[in-house]
Amino acid sequence: MRHFPAFLDLQGRTVLLLGAGEALAAKATLLRAAGAELREAPRFDHALLEGCAMAVAAGAPEADLAALHAACMARGLPVNVVDRPEFCSFITPAIITREGITIGVSTGGAAPVLARLIRQKIEAVLPPLLGRVAALGAKFQAAVRARIPSLPARRAFLERALTGTPADLALSGRQQEAEAAFARLLENAEAAPRGFVQLVGAGPGAADLLTLRALRALGEADVIVHDRLVSAEVLDLARRDARRIFVGKRRAQHCVPQEGINTLLIELAREGLRVVRLKGGDPFIFGRGGEEAQALAEAGIPFEVVPGVTAALGCAAQAGIPLTHRDAARMLTFVTGHTRDGRLDLDFAALARPGQTLAIYMGLTTLPELRDGLAREGFDLRTPAALIERGGSPRQRELRGTLTELVARAPAWAGDGPVLLLLGEAVAHGALPARAEAAFA
């Protein structure tokens, strides 16, 4: 982010407009709407900057534009010269307004037309009377603070009020009824915060594979407890002021032991916080979400589980591999290749049965043991297989071959990302998706 977004209070303050033309006239309209007092001049003189809060220019001679920029930088005044980024210390975004609500969209000056197109999309989905909802919050701001001193509890109340019945009434133009509904809700609000935990699946890594419920949870969380498989792109979708706690684990290397994570979730919830336990993939598929849910239930902490796209689905989809296929596999088995107490304790006889696809999580380091165990039960080691690293993310890569070939080639191929093994005849029926082919061309 090159430019820091900010909203300036220009009520009653002087702004210099230097130059002439339609572009400057458009800026003048916006500045007047913001309450600024305009000082207009066709040519630059240093005296024009006395008492100014900022300067905007367009359509003036080149020498004047350069002089204005230099003088503003020397004085520490914000300056914007339309379509001349080298003469700007700030840029103006595409603006959406709704009676007290202002939204700015910026591309950093790189593509103003794109910013305008994004603005149009946002305009299309925002209700015309959205500002009336903001007016509700402003009218009751002091009363809400007095009634609910706890910040987490206050935030939770406002989320209910500004998305519930009071907001619906305001959006339909029934402002008096909206205020009455808000007042009733506030009268019955709990002053003490109530903690809540959401066990949320972050999916395989790509931010646009999050569910809508997961996205909403990230936007409401006070604290996010996340593991190492959660991508930075997903974390960027969380509320900016949410506290982030990393509890990542690798094989035999636990930043925080599972018992410590369970305790942490309980303690945070008892502080009255809304907690998101963000886990790669799905919380209940080899994510130890079941253990965390049990610990929360035993502690009397309310919680919910938000499922995510598990690694097998993300890997297979992006690699174009069908997990089931009428000619090859009518059963799908999820398996962990992670050892417990140094032993790979699996029912190899069941895994060696034909007509199924095996999706083996965390099996890279135990590939030789997997091969040997399957071979003992008569499994054909020439069966098609694929190792997929960082599946479902933009960094996905694959190694394909027979199980025998993958065991031999995997040590030199493997990187530092999570790896899934897909094993079965269905792997041979896969085709690279058209979108991926275009990307790799």
Tab-separated table of C-alpha atoms in Angstrom:
chain	number	residue	atom	x	y	z
A	1	MET	CA	0.000	0.000	0.000
A	2	ARG	CA	1.770	3.137	-1.219
A	3	HIS	CA	-0.871	5.695	-0.190
A	4	PHE	CA	-2.359	5.814	3.297
A	5	PRO	CA	-6.129	6.400	3.103
A	6	ALA	CA	-7.398	9.267	5.261
A	7	PHE	CA	-10.354	11.664	5.353
A	8	LEU	CA	-9.530	15.339	5.934
A	9	ASP	CA	-11.804	17.738	7.810
A	10	LEU	CA	-11.914	20.803	5.550
A	11	GLN	CA	-14.888	22.547	7.140
A	12	GLY	CA	-14.165	26.290	7.044
A	13	ARG	CA	-10.550	25.738	5.931
A	14	THR	CA	-8.943	27.343	2.883
A	15	VAL	CA	-7.919	25.297	-0.155
A	16	LEU	CA	-5.949	26.774	-3.043
A	17	LEU	CA	-7.215	25.924	-6.528
A	18	LEU	CA	-4.569	26.762	-9.110
A	19	GLY	CA	-5.267	26.782	-12.849
A	20	ALA	CA	-8.462	26.303	-14.825
A	21	GLY	CA	-10.527	23.773	-16.752
A	22	GLU	CA	-13.114	21.010	-16.247
A	23	ALA	CA	-10.906	18.826	-14.074
A	24	LEU	CA	-10.326	21.667	-11.615
A	25	ALA	CA	-14.013	22.583	-11.659
A	26	ALA	CA	-14.888	18.973	-10.693
A	27	LYS	CA	-12.447	19.152	-7.762
A	28	ALA	CA	-13.977	22.483	-6.720
A	29	THR	CA	-17.435	20.899	-6.532
A	30	LEU	CA	-16.196	18.133	-4.237
A	31	LEU	CA	-14.252	20.542	-2.039
A	32	ARG	CA	-17.257	22.848	-1.611
A	33	ALA	CA	-19.366	19.828	-0.641
A	34	ALA	CA	-16.764	19.082	2.065
A	35	GLY	CA	-17.162	22.630	3.439
A	36	ALA	CA	-13.871	24.054	2.173
A	37	GLU	CA	-13.379	27.752	1.390
A	38	LEU	CA	-11.766	28.032	-2.030
A	39	ARG	CA	-9.027	30.422	-3.075
A	40	GLU	CA	-8.782	30.356	-6.870
A	41	ALA	CA	-5.944	31.671	-9.057
A	42	PRO	CA	-4.782	31.029	-12.653
A	43	ARG	CA	-1.029	31.450	-11.872
A	44	PHE	CA	1.094	30.574	-8.877
A	45	ASP	CA	2.418	32.989	-6.277
A	46	HIS	CA	3.882	31.952	-2.923
A	47	ALA	CA	1.542	34.360	-1.096
A	48	LEU	CA	-1.437	32.289	-2.256
A	49	LEU	CA	-0.487	29.503	0.163
A	50	GLU	CA	-0.769	31.636	3.297
A	51	GLY	CA	-3.403	30.126	5.565
A	52	CYS	CA	-4.151	27.219	3.220
A	53	ALA	CA	-4.791	23.671	4.405
A	54	MET	CA	-4.010	22.123	1.024
A	55	ALA	CA	-3.658	22.867	-2.695
A	56	VAL	CA	-5.108	21.374	-5.868
A	57	ALA	CA	-4.053	22.282	-9.401
A	58	ALA	CA	-4.901	21.543	-13.025
A	59	GLY	CA	-4.578	23.406	-16.315
A	60	ALA	CA	-1.824	25.786	-15.124
A	61	PRO	CA	1.535	26.346	-16.869
A	62	GLU	CA	4.161	23.667	-16.218
A	63	ALA	CA	6.448	26.025	-14.360
A	64	ASP	CA	3.621	27.038	-12.031
A	65	LEU	CA	2.730	23.409	-11.296
A	66	ALA	CA	6.341	22.606	-10.426
A	67	ALA	CA	6.644	25.709	-8.259
A	68	LEU	CA	3.398	24.914	-6.427
A	69	HIS	CA	4.562	21.375	-5.695
A	70	ALA	CA	7.939	22.536	-4.410
A	71	ALA	CA	6.403	25.230	-2.207
A	72	CYS	CA	3.816	22.857	-0.711
A	73	MET	CA	6.416	20.200	0.027
A	74	ALA	CA	8.588	22.808	1.761
A	75	ARG	CA	5.641	23.916	3.925
A	76	GLY	CA	4.334	20.400	4.579
A	77	LEU	CA	1.053	21.118	2.809
A	78	PRO	CA	-0.837	18.363	0.952
A	79	VAL	CA	-0.821	19.027	-2.793
A	80	ASN	CA	-2.524	17.326	-5.726
A	81	VAL	CA	-1.931	18.126	-9.385
A	82	VAL	CA	-4.511	16.329	-11.515
A	83	ASP	CA	-3.013	13.512	-13.627
A	84	ARG	CA	0.535	14.438	-12.582
A	85	PRO	CA	1.575	11.904	-9.894
A	86	GLU	CA	5.107	13.339	-9.726
A	87	PHE	CA	3.595	16.596	-8.416
A	88	CYS	CA	1.258	14.934	-5.879
A	89	SER	CA	1.738	14.251	-2.196
A	90	PHE	CA	-1.783	12.783	-2.089
A	91	ILE	CA	-4.274	11.445	-4.593
A	92	THR	CA	-8.068	11.675	-4.621
A	93	PRO	CA	-10.090	8.468	-4.882
A	94	ALA	CA	-13.292	7.654	-6.711
A	95	ILE	CA	-15.960	8.583	-4.153
A	96	ILE	CA	-19.269	7.003	-3.139
A	97	THR	CA	-21.480	8.985	-0.723
A	98	ARG	CA	-24.629	8.078	1.176
A	99	GLU	CA	-25.816	10.812	3.578
A	100	GLY	CA	-22.815	10.905	5.877
A	101	ILE	CA	-21.153	7.732	4.577
A	102	THR	CA	-18.157	8.260	2.330
A	103	ILE	CA	-16.326	5.449	0.542
A	104	GLY	CA	-13.128	6.052	-1.401
A	105	VAL	CA	-11.734	3.712	-4.084
A	106	SER	CA	-8.166	4.178	-5.249
A	107	THR	CA	-5.745	2.370	-7.535
A	108	GLY	CA	-2.832	4.511	-6.378
A	109	GLY	CA	-3.140	6.665	-9.472
A	110	ALA	CA	-2.276	3.733	-11.736
A	111	ALA	CA	-5.727	3.179	-13.250
A	112	PRO	CA	-8.334	5.864	-12.422
A	113	VAL	CA	-10.780	4.339	-14.910
A	114	LEU	CA	-10.650	1.046	-12.999
A	115	ALA	CA	-11.347	2.915	-9.753
A	116	ARG	CA	-14.404	4.466	-11.404
A	117	LEU	CA	-15.630	1.046	-12.581
A	118	ILE	CA	-15.216	-0.360	-9.068
A	119	ARG	CA	-17.113	2.617	-7.692
A	120	GLN	CA	-19.994	1.899	-10.058
A	121	LYS	CA	-20.173	-1.713	-8.857
A	122	ILE	CA	-20.257	-0.591	-5.219
A	123	GLU	CA	-22.860	2.083	-5.983
A	124	ALA	CA	-25.098	-0.593	-7.478
A	125	VAL	CA	-25.236	-2.687	-4.292
A	126	LEU	CA	-25.476	0.039	-1.637
A	127	PRO	CA	-29.042	0.986	-0.610
A	128	PRO	CA	-29.904	4.634	-1.331
A	129	LEU	CA	-30.868	5.286	2.314
A	130	LEU	CA	-27.811	3.636	3.853
A	131	GLY	CA	-26.872	6.956	5.420
A	132	ARG	CA	-29.986	6.722	7.596
A	133	VAL	CA	-28.466	3.657	9.256
A	134	ALA	CA	-25.310	5.639	10.007
A	135	ALA	CA	-27.504	8.388	11.468
A	136	LEU	CA	-28.924	5.835	13.915
A	137	GLY	CA	-25.442	5.042	15.177
A	138	ALA	CA	-24.634	8.734	15.543
A	139	LYS	CA	-27.870	9.546	17.401
A	140	PHE	CA	-27.395	6.782	19.975
A	141	GLN	CA	-23.590	6.874	20.203
A	142	ALA	CA	-23.407	8.400	23.702
A	143	ALA	CA	-26.256	6.240	25.020
A	144	VAL	CA	-24.604	3.055	23.722
A	145	ARG	CA	-21.291	3.958	25.360
A	146	ALA	CA	-23.008	4.637	28.685
A	147	ARG	CA	-25.134	1.475	28.598
A	148	ILE	CA	-22.389	-0.876	27.316
A	149	PRO	CA	-18.914	0.179	28.543
A	150	SER	CA	-17.181	-2.990	27.289
A	151	LEU	CA	-15.800	-2.491	23.756
A	152	PRO	CA	-16.326	-6.126	22.581
A	153	ALA	CA	-19.898	-6.146	23.932
A	154	ARG	CA	-20.576	-2.728	22.404
A	155	ARG	CA	-19.271	-3.845	19.043
A	156	ALA	CA	-21.431	-6.978	19.132
A	157	PHE	CA	-24.498	-4.911	20.008
A	158	LEU	CA	-23.905	-2.439	17.189
A	159	GLU	CA	-23.434	-5.257	14.698
A	160	ARG	CA	-26.858	-6.611	15.678
A	161	ALA	CA	-28.529	-3.200	15.698
A	162	LEU	CA	-27.056	-1.954	12.427
A	163	THR	CA	-27.889	-5.147	10.539
A	164	GLY	CA	-31.188	-6.010	12.237
A	165	THR	CA	-34.669	-4.526	12.568
A	166	PRO	CA	-33.564	-0.920	13.307
A	167	ALA	CA	-31.468	-0.903	10.146
A	168	ASP	CA	-34.243	-2.471	8.049
A	169	LEU	CA	-36.667	0.233	9.183
A	170	ALA	CA	-34.156	3.017	8.461
A	171	LEU	CA	-33.460	1.648	4.978
A	172	SER	CA	-37.183	1.739	4.218
A	173	GLY	CA	-37.406	5.398	5.256
A	174	ARG	CA	-39.207	4.786	8.582
A	175	GLN	CA	-36.708	6.673	10.708
A	176	GLN	CA	-38.865	7.236	13.810
A	177	GLU	CA	-39.733	3.555	13.999
A	178	ALA	CA	-36.054	2.712	13.459
A	179	GLU	CA	-35.037	4.891	16.380
A	180	ALA	CA	-37.700	3.319	18.608
A	181	ALA	CA	-36.507	-0.177	17.659
A	182	PHE	CA	-32.892	0.808	18.346
A	183	ALA	CA	-33.851	2.210	21.762
A	184	ARG	CA	-35.708	-1.003	22.686
A	185	LEU	CA	-32.759	-3.122	21.623
A	186	LEU	CA	-30.395	-0.981	23.670
A	187	GLU	CA	-32.614	-1.161	26.743
A	188	ASN	CA	-32.393	-4.964	26.682
A	189	ALA	CA	-28.696	-5.159	25.738
A	190	GLU	CA	-26.240	-7.029	27.951
A	191	ALA	CA	-23.682	-4.695	29.479
A	192	ALA	CA	-21.246	-7.559	30.102
A	193	PRO	CA	-19.645	-9.137	27.033
A	194	ARG	CA	-20.328	-12.756	26.131
A	195	GLY	CA	-17.483	-14.697	24.597
A	196	PHE	CA	-17.971	-16.848	21.530
A	197	VAL	CA	-15.623	-19.052	19.503
A	198	GLN	CA	-15.875	-19.943	15.844
A	199	LEU	CA	-13.790	-22.825	14.500
A	200	VAL	CA	-13.354	-21.606	10.930
A	201	GLY	CA	-11.949	-23.427	7.930
A	202	ALA	CA	-9.721	-21.141	5.876
A	203	GLY	CA	-9.688	-23.495	2.907
A	204	PRO	CA	-6.554	-24.531	1.031
A	205	GLY	CA	-5.025	-21.042	0.771
A	206	ALA	CA	-6.742	-19.048	-1.968
A	207	ALA	CA	-8.717	-16.198	-0.395
A	208	ASP	CA	-11.593	-16.527	-2.874
A	209	LEU	CA	-12.237	-20.115	-1.732
A	210	LEU	CA	-13.412	-18.894	1.685
A	211	THR	CA	-17.089	-19.441	2.410
A	212	LEU	CA	-19.287	-16.383	2.916
A	213	ARG	CA	-19.794	-17.391	6.548
A	214	ALA	CA	-16.029	-17.599	7.081
A	215	LEU	CA	-15.600	-14.145	5.556
A	216	ARG	CA	-18.269	-12.743	7.858
A	217	ALA	CA	-16.612	-14.354	10.887
A	218	LEU	CA	-13.268	-12.741	10.004
A	219	GLY	CA	-14.963	-9.368	9.779
A	220	GLU	CA	-16.519	-9.720	13.239
A	221	ALA	CA	-13.642	-11.290	15.192
A	222	ASP	CA	-11.915	-9.575	18.112
A	223	VAL	CA	-9.111	-12.169	18.085
A	224	ILE	CA	-7.894	-14.540	15.367
A	225	VAL	CA	-5.943	-17.618	16.477
A	226	HIS	CA	-4.396	-19.050	13.319
A	227	ASP	CA	-2.058	-21.800	12.174
A	228	ARG	CA	0.758	-21.743	9.636
A	229	LEU	CA	-1.390	-23.039	6.768
A	230	VAL	CA	-3.521	-19.888	6.727
A	231	SER	CA	-2.332	-17.633	3.910
A	232	ALA	CA	-1.551	-13.947	4.265
A	233	GLU	CA	-4.236	-13.256	1.643
A	234	VAL	CA	-6.872	-14.808	3.898
A	235	LEU	CA	-5.642	-12.949	6.994
A	236	ASP	CA	-5.826	-9.683	5.052
A	237	LEU	CA	-9.610	-10.125	4.885
A	238	ALA	CA	-9.931	-9.952	8.676
A	239	ARG	CA	-10.927	-6.858	10.592
A	240	ARG	CA	-7.919	-4.550	10.664
A	241	ASP	CA	-7.905	-4.049	14.421
A	242	ALA	CA	-8.436	-7.717	15.288
A	243	ARG	CA	-5.663	-9.190	17.418
A	244	ARG	CA	-3.766	-12.017	15.685
A	245	ILE	CA	-2.195	-14.914	17.580
A	246	PHE	CA	-0.014	-17.422	15.693
A	247	VAL	CA	-0.089	-20.981	17.020
A	248	GLY	CA	1.422	-22.719	13.983
A	249	LYS	CA	2.534	-26.315	14.075
A	250	ARG	CA	4.815	-28.374	11.899
A	251	ARG	CA	5.532	-32.069	12.155
A	252	ALA	CA	7.074	-32.609	15.623
A	253	GLN	CA	7.491	-28.821	16.021
A	254	HIS	CA	4.609	-27.197	17.917
A	255	CYS	CA	4.738	-23.434	18.409
A	256	VAL	CA	1.915	-23.948	20.943
A	257	PRO	CA	0.901	-27.489	22.050
A	258	GLN	CA	-2.702	-28.494	21.322
A	259	GLU	CA	-3.593	-28.396	25.014
A	260	GLY	CA	-2.246	-24.848	25.131
A	261	ILE	CA	-4.406	-23.853	22.148
A	262	ASN	CA	-7.494	-25.294	23.820
A	263	THR	CA	-6.742	-23.324	26.994
A	264	LEU	CA	-6.067	-20.144	25.025
A	265	LEU	CA	-9.439	-20.326	23.239
A	266	ILE	CA	-11.257	-20.807	26.542
A	267	GLU	CA	-9.429	-17.945	28.263
A	268	LEU	CA	-10.045	-15.519	25.383
A	269	ALA	CA	-13.742	-16.374	25.298
A	270	ARG	CA	-14.022	-15.872	29.053
A	271	GLU	CA	-12.705	-12.341	28.522
A	272	GLY	CA	-15.873	-11.701	26.522
A	273	LEU	CA	-14.143	-11.740	23.153
A	274	ARG	CA	-15.380	-13.031	19.824
A	275	VAL	CA	-12.683	-15.525	18.826
A	276	VAL	CA	-12.016	-17.069	15.427
A	277	ARG	CA	-9.861	-20.193	15.445
A	278	LEU	CA	-8.715	-20.097	11.832
A	279	LYS	CA	-7.441	-23.386	10.459
A	280	GLY	CA	-6.202	-24.379	7.020
A	281	GLY	CA	-8.654	-26.530	5.077
A	282	ASP	CA	-11.577	-27.763	7.170
A	283	PRO	CA	-11.496	-27.762	10.996
A	284	PHE	CA	-12.894	-31.297	11.254
A	285	ILE	CA	-10.699	-33.021	8.659
A	286	PHE	CA	-7.314	-33.757	10.238
A	287	GLY	CA	-7.409	-30.277	11.775
A	288	ARG	CA	-7.913	-31.305	15.424
A	289	GLY	CA	-11.005	-29.150	15.458
A	290	GLY	CA	-12.851	-31.971	17.204
A	291	GLU	CA	-10.503	-31.740	20.179
A	292	GLU	CA	-10.967	-27.973	20.378
A	293	ALA	CA	-14.753	-28.287	20.114
A	294	GLN	CA	-14.779	-30.852	22.915
A	295	ALA	CA	-12.625	-28.632	25.153
A	296	LEU	CA	-14.922	-25.644	24.531
A	297	ALA	CA	-18.039	-27.681	25.229
A	298	GLU	CA	-16.610	-29.020	28.495
A	299	ALA	CA	-15.727	-25.462	29.554
A	300	GLY	CA	-19.244	-24.226	28.769
A	301	ILE	CA	-18.047	-21.873	25.995
A	302	PRO	CA	-20.550	-21.316	23.156
A	303	PHE	CA	-19.049	-22.077	19.760
A	304	GLU	CA	-19.845	-22.966	16.175
A	305	VAL	CA	-17.991	-24.696	13.372
A	306	VAL	CA	-17.641	-22.994	9.984
A	307	PRO	CA	-16.566	-25.598	7.428
A	308	GLY	CA	-13.925	-24.906	4.821
A	309	VAL	CA	-12.767	-26.383	1.523
A	310	THR	CA	-10.526	-29.234	2.608
A	311	ALA	CA	-7.155	-29.803	0.930
A	312	ALA	CA	-8.254	-32.848	-1.073
A	313	LEU	CA	-11.037	-30.872	-2.778
A	314	GLY	CA	-8.849	-27.842	-3.465
A	315	CYS	CA	-5.904	-29.879	-4.735
A	316	ALA	CA	-7.971	-32.110	-6.980
A	317	ALA	CA	-10.029	-29.285	-8.471
A	318	GLN	CA	-7.024	-27.161	-9.375
A	319	ALA	CA	-5.122	-30.177	-10.736
A	320	GLY	CA	-8.131	-31.331	-12.766
A	321	ILE	CA	-8.186	-34.722	-11.018
A	322	PRO	CA	-11.603	-36.294	-10.319
A	323	LEU	CA	-11.738	-37.773	-6.842
A	324	THR	CA	-14.479	-40.140	-8.017
A	325	HIS	CA	-15.070	-41.445	-11.533
A	326	ARG	CA	-17.672	-43.937	-12.711
A	327	ASP	CA	-15.004	-45.956	-14.559
A	328	ALA	CA	-12.344	-45.848	-11.834
A	329	ALA	CA	-13.480	-44.909	-8.334
A	330	ARG	CA	-16.830	-45.016	-6.567
A	331	MET	CA	-15.396	-44.382	-3.138
A	332	LEU	CA	-13.166	-41.681	-1.645
A	333	THR	CA	-11.125	-42.284	1.498
A	334	PHE	CA	-9.428	-39.555	3.531
A	335	VAL	CA	-6.292	-40.817	5.252
A	336	THR	CA	-3.654	-39.254	7.478
A	337	GLY	CA	-0.087	-40.229	6.770
A	338	HIS	CA	1.001	-38.652	10.053
A	339	THR	CA	2.422	-41.136	12.519
A	340	ARG	CA	1.367	-41.403	16.150
A	341	ASP	CA	4.106	-42.425	18.552
A	342	GLY	CA	6.337	-43.228	15.567
A	343	ARG	CA	3.940	-45.806	14.080
A	344	LEU	CA	1.895	-45.520	10.893
A	345	ASP	CA	-1.196	-47.225	12.271
A	346	LEU	CA	-3.459	-47.729	9.234
A	347	ASP	CA	-5.797	-50.444	7.987
A	348	PHE	CA	-3.763	-51.216	4.875
A	349	ALA	CA	-6.067	-54.076	3.874
A	350	ALA	CA	-8.982	-51.635	3.555
A	351	LEU	CA	-6.841	-49.032	1.780
A	352	ALA	CA	-5.621	-51.586	-0.784
A	353	ARG	CA	-9.144	-52.404	-1.997
A	354	PRO	CA	-9.778	-51.472	-5.641
A	355	GLY	CA	-12.331	-48.944	-6.874
A	356	GLN	CA	-11.409	-46.070	-4.578
A	357	THR	CA	-9.318	-42.917	-4.481
A	358	LEU	CA	-7.054	-42.349	-1.496
A	359	ALA	CA	-6.482	-38.758	-0.380
A	360	ILE	CA	-3.542	-38.991	2.005
A	361	TYR	CA	-2.782	-35.941	4.128
A	362	MET	CA	0.649	-35.282	5.648
A	363	GLY	CA	2.052	-38.385	3.987
A	364	LEU	CA	5.224	-37.071	2.372
A	365	THR	CA	7.674	-38.226	5.037
A	366	THR	CA	5.976	-41.615	5.409
A	367	LEU	CA	5.695	-42.427	1.686
A	368	PRO	CA	8.006	-45.476	1.884
A	369	GLU	CA	5.980	-46.887	4.788
A	370	LEU	CA	2.729	-46.253	2.917
A	371	ARG	CA	4.104	-48.048	-0.140
A	372	ASP	CA	5.314	-51.016	1.874
A	373	GLY	CA	2.085	-51.340	3.842
A	374	LEU	CA	-0.047	-51.247	0.699
A	375	ALA	CA	2.262	-53.658	-1.122
A	376	ARG	CA	1.870	-56.218	1.668
A	377	GLU	CA	-1.874	-56.244	0.954
A	378	GLY	CA	-1.410	-56.772	-2.787
A	379	PHE	CA	-1.818	-53.135	-3.895
A	380	ASP	CA	-0.497	-52.490	-7.421
A	381	LEU	CA	2.433	-50.103	-7.005
A	382	ARG	CA	1.981	-48.995	-10.647
A	383	THR	CA	-1.278	-47.268	-9.659
A	384	PRO	CA	-1.441	-43.612	-10.851
A	385	ALA	CA	-0.586	-41.102	-8.142
A	386	ALA	CA	-0.014	-37.374	-7.694
A	387	LEU	CA	1.780	-35.385	-5.039
A	388	ILE	CA	0.344	-31.866	-4.786
A	389	GLU	CA	2.076	-29.140	-2.793
A	390	ARG	CA	0.217	-26.042	-1.567
A	391	GLY	CA	-2.897	-27.326	-3.292
A	392	GLY	CA	-5.735	-24.929	-3.998
A	393	SER	CA	-3.465	-21.891	-3.809
A	394	PRO	CA	-1.739	-19.847	-6.528
A	395	ARG	CA	1.512	-21.647	-5.604
A	396	GLN	CA	0.207	-25.161	-6.288
A	397	ARG	CA	2.617	-27.550	-7.980
A	398	GLU	CA	2.354	-31.244	-8.779
A	399	LEU	CA	4.432	-34.378	-9.232
A	400	ARG	CA	2.686	-37.190	-11.088
A	401	GLY	CA	3.586	-40.803	-11.776
A	402	THR	CA	3.065	-44.235	-10.258
A	403	LEU	CA	3.317	-44.742	-6.516
A	404	THR	CA	6.732	-46.383	-7.011
A	405	GLU	CA	7.979	-43.419	-9.053
A	406	LEU	CA	6.755	-40.858	-6.542
A	407	VAL	CA	8.473	-42.584	-3.633
A	408	ALA	CA	11.764	-42.365	-5.558
A	409	ARG	CA	11.357	-38.789	-6.796
A	410	ALA	CA	9.636	-37.122	-3.842
A	411	PRO	CA	12.694	-36.325	-1.657
A	412	ALA	CA	14.326	-34.213	-4.388
A	413	TRP	CA	11.013	-32.627	-5.463
A	414	ALA	CA	9.520	-31.665	-2.110
A	415	GLY	CA	9.515	-28.032	-0.958
A	416	ASP	CA	8.458	-26.543	2.356
A	417	GLY	CA	4.696	-26.437	1.767
A	418	PRO	CA	1.999	-28.911	2.832
A	419	VAL	CA	1.712	-31.900	0.485
A	420	LEU	CA	-1.255	-34.150	-0.301
A	421	LEU	CA	-1.022	-37.546	-2.023
A	422	LEU	CA	-3.836	-38.606	-4.355
A	423	LEU	CA	-3.682	-42.289	-5.207
A	424	GLY	CA	-5.958	-44.369	-7.424
A	425	GLU	CA	-7.023	-45.057	-10.997
A	426	ALA	CA	-9.139	-41.887	-11.053
A	427	VAL	CA	-5.917	-39.833	-11.020
A	428	ALA	CA	-5.237	-40.993	-14.580
A	429	HIS	CA	-8.620	-39.653	-15.713
A	430	GLY	CA	-7.702	-36.076	-14.804
A	431	ALA	CA	-7.345	-33.230	-17.284
A	432	LEU	CA	-5.767	-29.854	-16.575
A	433	PRO	CA	-8.567	-27.229	-16.392
A	434	ALA	CA	-8.705	-24.773	-19.284
A	435	ARG	CA	-8.148	-21.817	-16.953
A	436	ALA	CA	-4.953	-23.383	-15.613
A	437	GLU	CA	-3.743	-24.281	-19.118
A	438	ALA	CA	-4.089	-20.627	-20.124
A	439	ALA	CA	-2.243	-19.528	-17.021
A	440	PHE	CA	0.639	-21.924	-17.662
A	441	ALA	CA	0.885	-21.186	-21.407
